[in-house]
PDB file of C-alpha atoms and ligand atoms in Angstrom:
ATOM      1  CA  MET W   1    -114.930 160.481-140.455  1.00 81.00           C
ATOM      2  CA  LYS W   2    -116.106 157.655-143.310  1.00 84.00           C
ATOM      3  CA  GLU W   3    -116.383 158.924-146.562  1.00 86.00           C
ATOM      4  CA  SER W   4    -120.189 158.208-147.095  1.00 89.00           C
ATOM      5  CA  GLN W   5    -120.373 159.874-143.533  1.00 90.00           C
ATOM      6  CA  LEU W   6    -119.196 163.278-145.284  1.00 93.00           C
ATOM      7  CA  LYS W   7    -121.066 162.940-148.393  1.00 96.00           C
ATOM      8  CA  LEU W   8    -124.787 162.184-146.539  1.00 96.00           C
ATOM      9  CA  GLN W   9    -123.913 164.960-144.499  1.00 96.00           C
ATOM     10  CA  SER W  10    -122.868 167.062-147.414  1.00 97.00           C
ATOM     11  CA  LEU W  11    -125.868 166.170-149.654  1.00 98.00           C
ATOM     12  CA  ILE W  12    -128.414 166.698-146.807  1.00 98.00           C
ATOM     13  CA  ASP W  13    -126.790 170.387-146.276  1.00 98.00           C
ATOM     14  CA  VAL W  14    -127.815 171.432-149.873  1.00 98.00           C
ATOM     15  CA  LEU W  15    -131.203 169.410-149.948  1.00 98.00           C
ATOM     16  CA  LYS W  16    -132.224 171.417-146.230  1.00 96.00           C
ATOM     17  CA  GLY W  17    -135.382 173.346-146.674  1.00 96.00           C
ATOM     18  CA  HIS W  18    -136.174 172.389-150.774  1.00 97.00           C
ATOM     19  CA  ASP W  19    -138.794 170.074-151.922  1.00 97.00           C
ATOM     20  CA  VAL W  20    -136.672 167.115-153.840  1.00 98.00           C
ATOM     21  CA  VAL W  21    -137.129 165.003-156.235  1.00 98.00           C
ATOM     22  CA  ILE W  22    -135.120 161.855-157.403  1.00 98.00           C
ATOM     23  CA  GLN W  23    -134.958 161.768-161.273  1.00 98.00           C
ATOM     24  CA  THR W  24    -133.511 158.329-162.642  1.00 98.00           C
ATOM     25  CA  HIS W  25    -132.470 158.113-166.230  1.00 95.00           C
ATOM     26  CA  ASN W  26    -134.954 157.447-168.788  1.00 92.00           C
ATOM     27  CA  TYR W  27    -136.607 153.615-169.330  1.00 91.00           C
ATOM     28  CA  PRO W  28    -135.269 152.720-165.343  1.00 95.00           C
ATOM     29  CA  ASP W  29    -133.594 149.366-164.828  1.00 93.00           C
ATOM     30  CA  PRO W  30    -133.062 148.148-161.718  1.00 96.00           C
ATOM     31  CA  ASP W  31    -129.739 149.404-160.724  1.00 97.00           C
ATOM     32  CA  ALA W  32    -131.519 153.272-161.117  1.00 98.00           C
ATOM     33  CA  ILE W  33    -135.183 152.266-159.335  1.00 98.00           C
ATOM     34  CA  ALA W  34    -133.434 150.375-156.254  1.00 98.00           C
ATOM     35  CA  THR W  35    -130.843 153.775-155.807  1.00 98.00           C
ATOM     36  CA  ALA W  36    -133.877 156.222-155.972  1.00 98.00           C
ATOM     37  CA  PHE W  37    -135.956 153.760-153.343  1.00 98.00           C
ATOM     38  CA  ALA W  38    -133.233 153.875-151.049  1.00 98.00           C
ATOM     39  CA  LEU W  39    -132.479 157.484-151.152  1.00 98.00           C
ATOM     40  CA  ARG W  40    -135.721 158.893-150.653  1.00 98.00           C
ATOM     41  CA  TYR W  41    -135.730 156.252-147.286  1.00 98.00           C
ATOM     42  CA  LEU W  42    -132.428 157.542-146.270  1.00 98.00           C
ATOM     43  CA  LEU W  43    -133.700 161.332-147.307  1.00 98.00           C
ATOM     44  CA  GLY W  44    -136.634 160.914-145.052  1.00 98.00           C
ATOM     45  CA  LEU W  45    -134.712 160.138-141.548  1.00 97.00           C
ATOM     46  CA  TYR W  46    -133.413 163.548-142.297  1.00 97.00           C
ATOM     47  CA  ASN W  47    -136.707 165.198-142.300  1.00 97.00           C
ATOM     48  CA  ILE W  48    -136.604 166.054-146.301  1.00 97.00           C
ATOM     49  CA  ASN W  49    -139.054 165.730-148.491  1.00 96.00           C
ATOM     50  CA  ALA W  50    -138.396 163.930-151.464  1.00 98.00           C
ATOM     51  CA  ARG W  51    -140.051 161.839-154.244  1.00 98.00           C
ATOM     52  CA  CYS W  52    -138.906 159.449-157.205  1.00 98.00           C
ATOM     53  CA  VAL W  53    -139.710 160.326-160.979  1.00 98.00           C
ATOM     54  CA  TYR W  54    -138.594 158.407-164.355  1.00 98.00           C
ATOM     55  CA  CYS W  55    -139.198 159.994-168.067  1.00 96.00           C
ATOM     56  CA  GLY W  56    -140.229 157.233-170.557  1.00 93.00           C
ATOM     57  CA  LYS W  57    -141.610 153.718-169.369  1.00 90.00           C
ATOM     58  CA  ILE W  58    -140.697 150.466-167.576  1.00 92.00           C
ATOM     59  CA  ASP W  59    -141.033 147.952-170.050  1.00 81.00           C
ATOM     60  CA  LYS W  60    -139.391 145.312-168.284  1.00 83.00           C
ATOM     61  CA  LEU W  61    -141.972 143.265-166.494  1.00 85.00           C
ATOM     62  CA  SER W  62    -139.399 141.666-163.945  1.00 88.00           C
ATOM     63  CA  THR W  63    -139.057 145.394-163.418  1.00 93.00           C
ATOM     64  CA  GLN W  64    -142.317 146.160-162.658  1.00 94.00           C
ATOM     65  CA  LEU W  65    -142.646 143.535-160.326  1.00 95.00           C
ATOM     66  CA  MET W  66    -139.629 144.523-158.198  1.00 97.00           C
ATOM     67  CA  ILE W  67    -141.752 147.250-158.098  1.00 98.00           C
ATOM     68  CA  ARG W  68    -144.926 145.710-156.987  1.00 96.00           C
ATOM     69  CA  GLU W  69    -143.719 143.254-154.752  1.00 96.00           C
ATOM     70  CA  LEU W  70    -141.136 145.891-152.741  1.00 97.00           C
ATOM     71  CA  HIS W  71    -144.253 148.382-152.761  1.00 97.00           C
ATOM     72  CA  ILE W  72    -141.565 151.501-154.589  1.00 98.00           C
ATOM     73  CA  ASP W  73    -143.027 154.327-154.669  1.00 98.00           C
ATOM     74  CA  ILE W  74    -142.092 155.836-158.525  1.00 98.00           C
ATOM     75  CA  ALA W  75    -143.914 157.640-160.743  1.00 97.00           C
ATOM     76  CA  LEU W  76    -143.750 159.293-164.286  1.00 97.00           C
ATOM     77  CA  ALA W  77    -142.674 162.590-163.995  1.00 97.00           C
ATOM     78  CA  ASP W  78    -145.692 163.792-166.329  1.00 95.00           C
ATOM     79  CA  THR W  79    -148.267 162.397-163.878  1.00 95.00           C
ATOM     80  CA  ARG W  80    -147.044 165.536-161.546  1.00 94.00           C
ATOM     81  CA  PRO W  81    -144.366 167.636-163.180  1.00 94.00           C
ATOM     82  CA  PRO W  82    -142.191 169.068-160.190  1.00 96.00           C
ATOM     83  CA  ARG W  83    -141.603 172.745-160.169  1.00 97.00           C
ATOM     84  CA  ASP W  84    -138.808 175.162-161.105  1.00 97.00           C
ATOM     85  CA  GLU W  85    -138.129 175.649-157.817  1.00 97.00           C
ATOM     86  CA  ASP W  86    -137.783 171.992-156.399  1.00 98.00           C
ATOM     87  CA  TYR W  87    -134.294 170.712-156.125  1.00 98.00           C
ATOM     88  CA  ILE W  88    -133.625 167.395-158.502  1.00 98.00           C
ATOM     89  CA  ILE W  89    -131.243 164.816-157.894  1.00 98.00           C
ATOM     90  CA  THR W  90    -130.410 162.757-160.858  1.00 98.00           C
ATOM     91  CA  VAL W  91    -129.727 158.727-160.205  1.00 98.00           C
ATOM     92  CA  ASP W  92    -127.651 156.716-161.991  1.00 97.00           C
ATOM     93  CA  GLY W  93    -126.861 159.085-164.863  1.00 95.00           C
ATOM     94  CA  GLN W  94    -126.248 162.670-165.364  1.00 95.00           C
ATOM     95  CA  ARG W  95    -127.602 165.261-166.691  1.00 92.00           C
ATOM     96  CA  SER W  96    -127.378 166.360-170.538  1.00 82.00           C
ATOM     97  CA  ASN W  97    -126.934 162.482-171.072  1.00 82.00           C
ATOM     98  CA  SER W  98    -129.223 161.480-173.855  1.00 79.00           C
ATOM     99  CA  ASN W  99    -130.842 158.919-171.042  1.00 85.00           C
ATOM    100  CA  PHE W 100    -132.257 162.263-169.224  1.00 91.00           C
ATOM    101  CA  THR W 101    -134.972 164.221-170.096  1.00 94.00           C
ATOM    102  CA  ASP W 102    -134.757 167.940-168.791  1.00 95.00           C
ATOM    103  CA  ILE W 103    -137.872 168.520-166.680  1.00 96.00           C
ATOM    104  CA  PRO W 104    -138.692 171.496-164.536  1.00 97.00           C
ATOM    105  CA  GLY W 105    -136.816 171.904-161.232  1.00 97.00           C
ATOM    106  CA  GLU W 106    -133.241 172.918-160.561  1.00 97.00           C
ATOM    107  CA  GLU W 107    -130.578 169.570-160.905  1.00 97.00           C
ATOM    108  CA  VAL W 108    -128.400 170.229-157.809  1.00 98.00           C
ATOM    109  CA  ALA W 109    -126.873 167.166-157.051  1.00 98.00           C
ATOM    110  CA  CYS W 110    -125.874 163.593-158.954  1.00 98.00           C
ATOM    111  CA  ILE W 111    -125.248 160.182-158.133  1.00 98.00           C
ATOM    112  CA  ASP W 112    -123.385 158.054-160.156  1.00 97.00           C
ATOM    113  CA  HIS W 113    -121.282 154.734-161.433  1.00 95.00           C
ATOM    114  CA  HIS W 114    -121.416 155.758-165.333  1.00 92.00           C
ATOM    115  CA  PRO W 115    -118.014 157.695-166.767  1.00 89.00           C
ATOM    116  CA  TRP W 116    -118.041 161.264-166.100  1.00 92.00           C
ATOM    117  CA  THR W 117    -118.894 163.083-169.264  1.00 89.00           C
ATOM    118  CA  THR W 118    -121.116 166.027-168.241  1.00 90.00           C
ATOM    119  CA  SER W 119    -119.589 169.977-168.076  1.00 93.00           C
ATOM    120  CA  TYR W 120    -122.006 170.273-165.527  1.00 95.00           C
ATOM    121  CA  GLU W 121    -122.052 171.586-162.469  1.00 96.00           C
ATOM    122  CA  TYR W 122    -123.958 170.069-159.431  1.00 98.00           C
ATOM    123  CA  LYS W 123    -123.758 171.577-156.139  1.00 98.00           C
ATOM    124  CA  PHE W 124    -123.060 167.759-154.884  1.00 98.00           C
ATOM    125  CA  VAL W 125    -121.241 165.079-156.721  1.00 98.00           C
ATOM    126  CA  ASP W 126    -120.826 161.248-155.646  1.00 98.00           C
ATOM    127  CA  HIS W 127    -119.536 159.677-158.302  1.00 97.00           C
ATOM    128  CA  ARG W 128    -117.670 156.338-158.001  1.00 97.00           C
ATOM    129  CA  ALA W 129    -116.662 153.933-160.182  1.00 95.00           C
ATOM    130  CA  TYR W 130    -118.350 150.436-158.592  1.00 97.00           C
ATOM    131  CA  GLY W 131    -120.380 148.047-160.502  1.00 96.00           C
ATOM    132  CA  ALA W 132    -123.776 149.088-159.133  1.00 97.00           C
ATOM    133  CA  CYS W 133    -125.021 152.744-158.115  1.00 98.00           C
ATOM    134  CA  ALA W 134    -126.765 151.113-155.808  1.00 98.00           C
ATOM    135  CA  THR W 135    -123.633 149.917-153.694  1.00 98.00           C
ATOM    136  CA  ILE W 136    -122.904 153.551-153.172  1.00 98.00           C
ATOM    137  CA  ILE W 137    -126.392 153.820-151.155  1.00 98.00           C
ATOM    138  CA  VAL W 138    -125.507 150.939-149.088  1.00 98.00           C
ATOM    139  CA  ASP W 139    -122.286 152.807-148.190  1.00 97.00           C
ATOM    140  CA  TYR W 140    -124.782 155.658-146.912  1.00 97.00           C
ATOM    141  CA  PHE W 141    -126.284 153.394-144.737  1.00 97.00           C
ATOM    142  CA  LEU W 142    -123.696 151.507-143.470  1.00 96.00           C
ATOM    143  CA  ASP W 143    -121.018 154.432-142.466  1.00 95.00           C
ATOM    144  CA  ASN W 144    -123.727 156.248-141.017  1.00 96.00           C
ATOM    145  CA  ASP W 145    -124.658 153.492-138.779  1.00 96.00           C
ATOM    146  CA  ILE W 146    -128.580 153.090-140.359  1.00 97.00           C
ATOM    147  CA  ASP W 147    -130.147 150.203-140.367  1.00 98.00           C
ATOM    148  CA  ILE W 148    -131.851 148.964-143.673  1.00 98.00           C
ATOM    149  CA  PRO W 149    -135.745 147.812-143.964  1.00 98.00           C
ATOM    150  CA  ALA W 150    -136.107 144.378-145.334  1.00 98.00           C
ATOM    151  CA  ASP W 151    -137.828 146.003-148.953  1.00 98.00           C
ATOM    152  CA  ILE W 152    -134.562 148.372-149.385  1.00 98.00           C
ATOM    153  CA  ALA W 153    -132.169 145.652-149.046  1.00 98.00           C
ATOM    154  CA  THR W 154    -134.256 143.654-151.344  1.00 98.00           C
ATOM    155  CA  ALA W 155    -134.489 146.028-153.865  1.00 98.00           C
ATOM    156  CA  LEU W 156    -130.339 147.166-153.179  1.00 98.00           C
ATOM    157  CA  LEU W 157    -129.451 143.545-153.613  1.00 98.00           C
ATOM    158  CA  TYR W 158    -131.538 142.730-157.021  1.00 97.00           C
ATOM    159  CA  ALA W 159    -129.918 146.086-158.507  1.00 97.00           C
ATOM    160  CA  ILE W 160    -126.188 144.890-158.155  1.00 97.00           C
ATOM    161  CA  LYS W 161    -127.335 141.493-158.838  1.00 96.00           C
ATOM    162  CA  VAL W 162    -128.311 142.558-162.410  1.00 93.00           C
ATOM    163  CA  ASP W 163    -125.897 145.606-162.921  1.00 92.00           C
ATOM    164  CA  THR W 164    -122.816 143.205-162.412  1.00 93.00           C
ATOM    165  CA  ASN W 165    -124.377 140.929-164.105  1.00 87.00           C
ATOM    166  CA  ASN W 166    -124.767 138.206-161.709  1.00 89.00           C
ATOM    167  CA  PHE W 167    -121.297 139.447-160.274  1.00 91.00           C
ATOM    168  CA  CYS W 168    -119.244 139.069-163.746  1.00 87.00           C
ATOM    169  CA  ARG W 169    -119.346 142.584-165.371  1.00 85.00           C
ATOM    170  CA  ARG W 170    -117.414 145.369-163.122  1.00 88.00           C
ATOM    171  CA  VAL W 171    -117.149 144.219-159.478  1.00 95.00           C
ATOM    172  CA  THR W 172    -115.569 146.387-156.976  1.00 97.00           C
ATOM    173  CA  GLU W 173    -115.274 145.076-153.366  1.00 96.00           C
ATOM    174  CA  GLU W 174    -117.442 147.585-152.180  1.00 97.00           C
ATOM    175  CA  ASP W 175    -120.279 145.467-154.239  1.00 98.00           C
ATOM    176  CA  ILE W 176    -119.202 142.233-152.737  1.00 97.00           C
ATOM    177  CA  LYS W 177    -119.231 144.026-149.597  1.00 97.00           C
ATOM    178  CA  ALA W 178    -122.469 145.916-150.013  1.00 98.00           C
ATOM    179  CA  PHE W 179    -124.251 142.375-150.895  1.00 97.00           C
ATOM    180  CA  ALA W 180    -123.187 140.223-148.037  1.00 97.00           C
ATOM    181  CA  LYS W 181    -124.788 142.916-146.316  1.00 97.00           C
ATOM    182  CA  LEU W 182    -127.992 143.390-147.884  1.00 98.00           C
ATOM    183  CA  ASN W 183    -128.418 139.218-148.282  1.00 97.00           C
ATOM    184  CA  ALA W 184    -128.394 139.028-145.035  1.00 97.00           C
ATOM    185  CA  ILE W 185    -131.289 141.674-144.866  1.00 97.00           C
ATOM    186  CA  ALA W 186    -132.901 141.006-147.622  1.00 97.00           C
ATOM    187  CA  ASP W 187    -135.794 138.810-148.672  1.00 97.00           C
ATOM    188  CA  LEU W 188    -134.378 136.151-150.472  1.00 95.00           C
ATOM    189  CA  LYS W 189    -138.170 134.521-151.679  1.00 96.00           C
ATOM    190  CA  VAL W 190    -138.748 137.707-153.705  1.00 96.00           C
ATOM    191  CA  MET W 191    -135.104 137.765-154.624  1.00 95.00           C
ATOM    192  CA  THR W 192    -135.583 134.429-156.205  1.00 94.00           C
ATOM    193  CA  ARG W 193    -139.073 135.647-157.876  1.00 93.00           C
ATOM    194  CA  LEU W 194    -137.123 138.295-159.261  1.00 93.00           C
ATOM    195  CA  GLY W 195    -134.694 135.978-160.568  1.00 88.00           C
ATOM    196  CA  SER W 196    -136.766 133.788-162.168  1.00 86.00           C
ATOM    197  CA  ASN W 197    -138.923 135.860-163.951  1.00 80.00           C
ATOM    198  CA  GLU W 198    -136.156 138.021-166.210  1.00 80.00           C
ATOM    199  CA  LEU W 199    -137.280 136.891-169.759  1.00 84.00           C
ATOM    200  CA  GLU W 200    -140.488 137.312-170.885  1.00 85.00           C
ATOM    201  CA  LEU W 201    -142.112 134.969-174.029  1.00 86.00           C
ATOM    202  CA  THR W 202    -142.288 138.063-176.291  1.00 82.00           C
ATOM    203  CA  ASP W 203    -138.414 138.578-175.759  1.00 91.00           C
ATOM    204  CA  LEU W 204    -137.752 135.186-177.676  1.00 94.00           C
ATOM    205  CA  ARG W 205    -139.322 137.155-180.612  1.00 95.00           C
ATOM    206  CA  ALA W 206    -135.702 139.245-180.575  1.00 96.00           C
ATOM    207  CA  TYR W 207    -133.534 136.332-179.572  1.00 97.00           C
ATOM    208  CA  GLY W 208    -135.076 134.602-182.741  1.00 96.00           C
ATOM    209  CA  ALA W 209    -134.340 137.425-184.847  1.00 96.00           C
ATOM    210  CA  ALA W 210    -130.140 137.365-183.550  1.00 96.00           C
ATOM    211  CA  ILE W 211    -129.971 134.301-183.975  1.00 96.00           C
ATOM    212  CA  GLN W 212    -131.089 134.319-187.437  1.00 96.00           C
ATOM    213  CA  ASN W 213    -129.699 137.526-188.732  1.00 95.00           C
ATOM    214  CA  ILE W 214    -125.758 137.145-186.726  1.00 97.00           C
ATOM    215  CA  VAL W 215    -122.880 138.511-189.204  1.00 97.00           C
ATOM    216  CA  VAL W 216    -119.712 137.555-187.505  1.00 96.00           C
ATOM    217  CA  TYR W 217    -116.569 139.234-188.848  1.00 95.00           C
ATOM    218  CA  ASP W 218    -113.119 138.368-186.943  1.00 93.00           C
ATOM    219  CA  VAL W 219    -114.202 138.518-183.183  1.00 96.00           C
ATOM    220  CA  ILE W 220    -116.630 140.923-183.974  1.00 98.00           C
ATOM    221  CA  GLY W 221    -120.483 139.851-183.783  1.00 98.00           C
ATOM    222  CA  PHE W 222    -123.620 142.211-185.349  1.00 98.00           C
ATOM    223  CA  VAL W 223    -126.962 141.677-185.085  1.00 98.00           C
ATOM    224  CA  HIS W 224    -129.584 143.505-186.597  1.00 97.00           C
ATOM    225  CA  ILE W 225    -133.053 143.328-184.810  1.00 97.00           C
ATOM    226  CA  PRO W 226    -136.101 144.506-187.238  1.00 95.00           C
ATOM    227  CA  PHE W 227    -138.374 145.686-185.215  1.00 95.00           C
ATOM    228  CA  ASP W 228    -138.825 147.820-181.787  1.00 93.00           C
ATOM    229  CA  CYS W 229    -137.623 146.628-178.563  1.00 89.00           C
ATOM    230  CA  PRO W 230    -137.144 147.788-175.367  1.00 86.00           C
ATOM    231  CA  ASP W 231    -133.895 149.293-174.027  1.00 86.00           C
ATOM    232  CA  GLY W 232    -133.239 146.309-171.795  1.00 85.00           C
ATOM    233  CA  LEU W 233    -134.173 143.588-174.472  1.00 90.00           C
ATOM    234  CA  VAL W 234    -131.325 145.236-176.600  1.00 95.00           C
ATOM    235  CA  ALA W 235    -128.759 145.077-173.813  1.00 93.00           C
ATOM    236  CA  MET W 236    -129.749 141.198-173.000  1.00 91.00           C
ATOM    237  CA  VAL W 237    -129.540 140.411-176.461  1.00 96.00           C
ATOM    238  CA  SER W 238    -126.391 141.912-176.799  1.00 97.00           C
ATOM    239  CA  ASP W 239    -124.922 140.217-173.736  1.00 94.00           C
ATOM    240  CA  PHE W 240    -126.314 136.765-175.063  1.00 95.00           C
ATOM    241  CA  ILE W 241    -124.217 137.600-178.385  1.00 97.00           C
ATOM    242  CA  LEU W 242    -121.052 138.418-176.147  1.00 96.00           C
ATOM    243  CA  SER W 243    -121.855 134.970-174.412  1.00 94.00           C
ATOM    244  CA  LEU W 244    -120.705 132.799-177.777  1.00 95.00           C
ATOM    245  CA  ASP W 245    -117.346 131.913-177.822  1.00 95.00           C
ATOM    246  CA  SER W 246    -116.135 133.485-180.989  1.00 95.00           C
ATOM    247  CA  VAL W 247    -117.322 136.775-180.575  1.00 97.00           C
ATOM    248  CA  GLU W 248    -115.405 139.435-178.104  1.00 97.00           C
ATOM    249  CA  LEU W 249    -117.144 142.482-179.072  1.00 98.00           C
ATOM    250  CA  ALA W 250    -121.154 142.253-179.780  1.00 98.00           C
ATOM    251  CA  ILE W 251    -122.745 145.325-181.944  1.00 98.00           C
ATOM    252  CA  VAL W 252    -126.922 144.852-181.669  1.00 98.00           C
ATOM    253  CA  TYR W 253    -129.121 147.067-182.970  1.00 98.00           C
ATOM    254  CA  ALA W 254    -133.012 147.395-183.220  1.00 96.00           C
ATOM    255  CA  ASP W 255    -135.460 149.718-185.240  1.00 95.00           C
ATOM    256  CA  ARG W 256    -136.772 152.411-183.307  1.00 93.00           C
ATOM    257  CA  ASP W 257    -138.457 155.528-184.733  1.00 90.00           C
ATOM    258  CA  GLY W 258    -137.123 155.332-187.981  1.00 92.00           C
ATOM    259  CA  GLY W 259    -133.707 155.078-186.619  1.00 94.00           C
ATOM    260  CA  PHE W 260    -132.331 152.468-184.090  1.00 96.00           C
ATOM    261  CA  LYS W 261    -130.960 151.803-180.913  1.00 95.00           C
ATOM    262  CA  PHE W 262    -127.640 150.151-180.224  1.00 97.00           C
ATOM    263  CA  SER W 263    -126.353 147.758-177.138  1.00 97.00           C
ATOM    264  CA  VAL W 264    -122.473 147.406-177.494  1.00 98.00           C
ATOM    265  CA  ARG W 265    -120.779 144.737-175.750  1.00 97.00           C
ATOM    266  CA  SER W 266    -117.015 144.558-175.393  1.00 97.00           C
ATOM    267  CA  GLU W 267    -114.220 142.286-174.074  1.00 95.00           C
ATOM    268  CA  MET W 268    -111.045 143.672-175.707  1.00 97.00           C
ATOM    269  CA  ASP W 269    -108.867 145.364-173.347  1.00 95.00           C
ATOM    270  CA  ASP W 270    -108.198 147.549-175.956  1.00 96.00           C
ATOM    271  CA  VAL W 271    -111.561 148.406-177.907  1.00 98.00           C
ATOM    272  CA  PRO W 272    -113.852 149.991-175.608  1.00 97.00           C
ATOM    273  CA  ALA W 273    -117.259 149.444-175.841  1.00 97.00           C
ATOM    274  CA  GLY W 274    -118.202 153.435-175.009  1.00 95.00           C
ATOM    275  CA  THR W 275    -115.228 154.817-177.403  1.00 96.00           C
ATOM    276  CA  ILE W 276    -115.823 152.520-180.388  1.00 98.00           C
ATOM    277  CA  THR W 277    -120.136 153.631-180.317  1.00 97.00           C
ATOM    278  CA  LYS W 278    -118.849 157.120-179.631  1.00 96.00           C
ATOM    279  CA  MET W 279    -116.610 157.058-183.103  1.00 97.00           C
ATOM    280  CA  ALA W 280    -119.016 154.623-185.154  1.00 97.00           C
ATOM    281  CA  LEU W 281    -121.912 156.544-184.801  1.00 97.00           C
ATOM    282  CA  GLU W 282    -120.457 160.188-184.746  1.00 95.00           C
ATOM    283  CA  GLY W 283    -122.055 162.779-187.068  1.00 94.00           C
ATOM    284  CA  ILE W 284    -125.168 160.023-187.844  1.00 94.00           C
ATOM    285  CA  GLY W 285    -125.933 159.618-184.145  1.00 94.00           C
ATOM    286  CA  ASP W 286    -124.918 159.439-180.606  1.00 91.00           C
ATOM    287  CA  GLY W 287    -123.272 156.899-178.067  1.00 92.00           C
ATOM    288  CA  GLY W 288    -120.649 156.008-175.112  1.00 89.00           C
ATOM    289  CA  GLY W 289    -120.715 154.645-172.394  1.00 87.00           C
ATOM    290  CA  HIS W 290    -118.502 152.366-170.206  1.00 88.00           C
ATOM    291  CA  ALA W 291    -115.344 149.881-171.319  1.00 92.00           C
ATOM    292  CA  GLU W 292    -117.597 146.826-171.130  1.00 92.00           C
ATOM    293  CA  MET W 293    -120.999 147.927-172.094  1.00 92.00           C
ATOM    294  CA  ALA W 294    -122.378 151.097-174.142  1.00 94.00           C
ATOM    295  CA  GLY W 295    -125.525 152.377-175.654  1.00 93.00           C
ATOM    296  CA  GLY W 296    -125.763 154.223-179.263  1.00 94.00           C
ATOM    297  CA  VAL W 297    -128.686 155.802-180.958  1.00 94.00           C
ATOM    298  CA  ILE W 298    -128.858 156.534-184.873  1.00 95.00           C
ATOM    299  CA  TYR W 299    -131.039 159.362-185.637  1.00 92.00           C
ATOM    300  CA  PRO W 300    -133.689 158.909-188.298  1.00 92.00           C
ATOM    301  CA  SER W 301    -132.828 161.707-190.730  1.00 87.00           C
ATOM    302  CA  PHE W 302    -129.447 159.100-191.495  1.00 82.00           C
ATOM    303  CA  ALA W 303    -131.835 155.896-191.590  1.00 77.00           C
ATOM    304  CA  HIS W 304    -133.615 157.895-194.128  1.00 77.00           C
ATOM    305  CA  GLU W 305    -130.503 158.509-196.553  1.00 76.00           C
ATOM    306  CA  SER W 306    -129.542 155.277-196.334  1.00 73.00           C
ATOM    307  CA  GLY W 307    -132.632 153.148-197.467  1.00 70.00           C
ATOM    308  CA  HIS W 308    -133.213 150.130-197.430  1.00 74.00           C
ATOM    309  CA  ASN W 309    -129.514 148.914-197.256  1.00 83.00           C
ATOM    310  CA  ILE W 310    -128.462 149.936-193.270  1.00 89.00           C
ATOM    311  CA  ASP W 311    -126.392 146.818-191.937  1.00 94.00           C
ATOM    312  CA  ALA W 312    -123.575 147.654-194.546  1.00 94.00           C
ATOM    313  CA  PRO W 313    -122.344 151.113-193.592  1.00 94.00           C
ATOM    314  CA  ILE W 314    -123.503 150.294-189.559  1.00 96.00           C
ATOM    315  CA  ARG W 315    -120.670 147.965-190.344  1.00 96.00           C
ATOM    316  CA  ASP W 316    -118.351 149.488-192.288  1.00 96.00           C
ATOM    317  CA  ARG W 317    -118.145 152.370-189.291  1.00 97.00           C
ATOM    318  CA  PHE W 318    -118.014 149.815-186.784  1.00 98.00           C
ATOM    319  CA  MET W 319    -115.221 148.415-188.420  1.00 97.00           C
ATOM    320  CA  THR W 320    -113.411 151.420-189.610  1.00 97.00           C
ATOM    321  CA  ALA W 321    -113.462 152.674-185.893  1.00 97.00           C
ATOM    322  CA  TYR W 322    -112.458 148.873-184.583  1.00 97.00           C
ATOM    323  CA  LYS W 323    -109.209 148.741-187.097  1.00 96.00           C
ATOM    324  CA  LYS W 324    -108.309 152.027-185.708  1.00 96.00           C
ATOM    325  CA  LEU W 325    -108.665 150.942-181.728  1.00 97.00           C
ATOM    326  CA  HIS W 326    -107.415 147.681-182.032  1.00 94.00           C
ATOM    327  CA  LYS W 327    -103.555 147.040-182.216  1.00 80.00           C
ATOM    328  CA  SER W 328    -102.051 144.198-184.270  1.00 65.00           C
TER     329      SER W 328
HETATM  330 MN1   MN S 401    -126.229 151.448-163.045  1.00 97.78          MN
END
């Protein structure tokens, strides 16, 4: 039997007879949403009743467009909270990650592609270091010879495209295989519409601030966006700064509820984004993630202590961590 046949079977065994809630990470992105959407359909084929929930907000218009165009049924967890006896599957992230709100119900399963950081013991785990979490679900369909409906194929295809930054980030052979299969089924008109609506007019304010405020030390580009913006936008600005030829490490942060929200990108082998973010924010916040991309926060209490001059201590912390990691 193929790996994904066994995996799907053992997931079904765990869930059988329970009401299931599929929880994405907070402020879900296309990968989290597509994974939940496709998994719900798949479980339905095995007579398991599941629904998809998230916490936070769906803050990007292109992600809202994806939900509308593909008729994806996902709701705020608060609108109908799970019951304590419900079984929860966390997708595209793990319980006790800072971007997973603890909702009622028992977390029994996790399907994720991020570095494994939780010590929580799930009854079922499918963790694979693919470029997109969606690719794991595609394997379930393919290895079990299950047809993929067009809406679901389109969501999964878009998820892989976005999460791998158009096949430029952490792509594996499985992502490419999945993409090839999905491309033959997906609604390519919807794909085009999603792809051509990724930038919003209000996003330009953040890009404008980035262009104005960028400071480059060595190969590190620092940007402070002096207002609150959605996580996805901070990430897009970080990608944008990394695309500068002189920048190999992008550190972008925006004001958030009296503290700061970080998005970090690295193309340096010896300076993983997750590691430097964790080191730099230790004691004043929290952070972590992949070698190429990471996120983090500074708590409001620290931002208060530092008063107006917040940029200098932030840069110092990252430079100190950088010097420890970077050889030569
Ligand atoms: Mn993902």
